[in-house]
Amino acid sequence: MTKKALIGIIAEAVVVTVMVAMAVAGCTQGWPERYTEPVEKITIAAAAYLTGALVYVAEDQGFFKKNGLEVT
């Protein structure tokens, strides 16, 4: 395994670990059931690889809509 490949694997593992830690930290807060403010439109660029999977899961489960975000 080359040094460049190893650095890439480590970087991806760090990104996934940070995303999981943020998701767990966010689960401890008492969010309201529905967001009542006006909808805000945002654009997210996510890779179609493992690191971008959480964005697709959140969209499928309605996380963005529930929190007043229209994601493209």
Coordinates of C-alpha atoms in Angstrom, one line a residue:
M1 CA 0.0 0.0 0.0
T2 CA 1.4 3.4 -1.0
K3 CA 1.8 6.3 1.4
K4 CA -0.8 8.3 -0.6
A5 CA -3.4 5.5 -0.4
L6 CA -2.8 5.1 3.3
I7 CA -3.3 8.9 3.9
G8 CA -6.5 8.8 1.9
I9 CA -7.9 5.9 4.0
I10 CA -7.0 7.6 7.2
A11 CA -8.5 10.9 6.1
E12 CA -11.8 9.2 5.1
A13 CA -11.9 7.4 8.4
V14 CA -11.4 10.7 10.3
V15 CA -14.2 12.3 8.3
V16 CA -16.6 9.4 9.0
T17 CA -15.7 9.4 12.7
V18 CA -16.4 13.2 12.9
M19 CA -19.7 12.8 11.2
V20 CA -20.8 10.0 13.5
A21 CA -19.7 12.0 16.5
M22 CA -21.7 15.0 15.4
A23 CA -24.8 12.8 14.7
V24 CA -24.5 11.3 18.2
A25 CA -24.0 14.7 19.8
G26 CA -27.1 16.1 18.0
C27 CA -29.2 13.2 19.2
T28 CA -28.9 14.4 22.8
Q29 CA -30.7 17.7 22.3
G30 CA -34.4 18.0 22.6
W31 CA -35.4 19.3 19.2
P32 CA -39.0 20.4 18.6
E33 CA -41.2 18.0 16.6
R34 CA -41.7 20.5 13.7
Y35 CA -39.8 23.5 12.5
T36 CA -42.2 26.5 12.4
E37 CA -40.0 29.2 10.8
P38 CA -40.0 29.8 7.0
V39 CA -38.3 27.2 4.9
E40 CA -34.7 28.0 4.0
K41 CA -33.3 26.7 0.6
I42 CA -29.8 25.3 0.7
T43 CA -27.6 23.3 -1.7
I44 CA -25.4 20.5 -0.5
A45 CA -22.6 18.9 -2.5
A46 CA -21.9 15.4 -1.4
A47 CA -19.9 12.6 -2.8
A48 CA -21.7 9.4 -3.9
Y49 CA -19.3 7.5 -1.7
L50 CA -19.4 6.4 1.9
T51 CA -18.5 9.9 3.2
G52 CA -21.6 11.4 1.6
A53 CA -24.0 8.6 2.7
L54 CA -25.2 10.4 5.8
V55 CA -26.6 13.3 3.6
Y56 CA -28.6 10.9 1.6
V57 CA -29.9 9.0 4.6
A58 CA -30.9 12.3 6.3
E59 CA -32.8 13.4 3.2
D60 CA -34.6 10.0 2.9
Q61 CA -35.7 10.2 6.5
G62 CA -37.0 13.7 6.2
F63 CA -34.4 15.3 8.5
F64 CA -34.0 18.4 6.4
K65 CA -37.7 19.0 5.8
K66 CA -38.5 18.5 9.5
N67 CA -35.9 21.2 10.3
G68 CA -37.2 23.7 7.7
L69 CA -34.6 23.1 5.0
E70 CA -35.3 22.6 1.3
V71 CA -32.2 20.7 0.1
T72 CA -31.1 20.5 -3.5

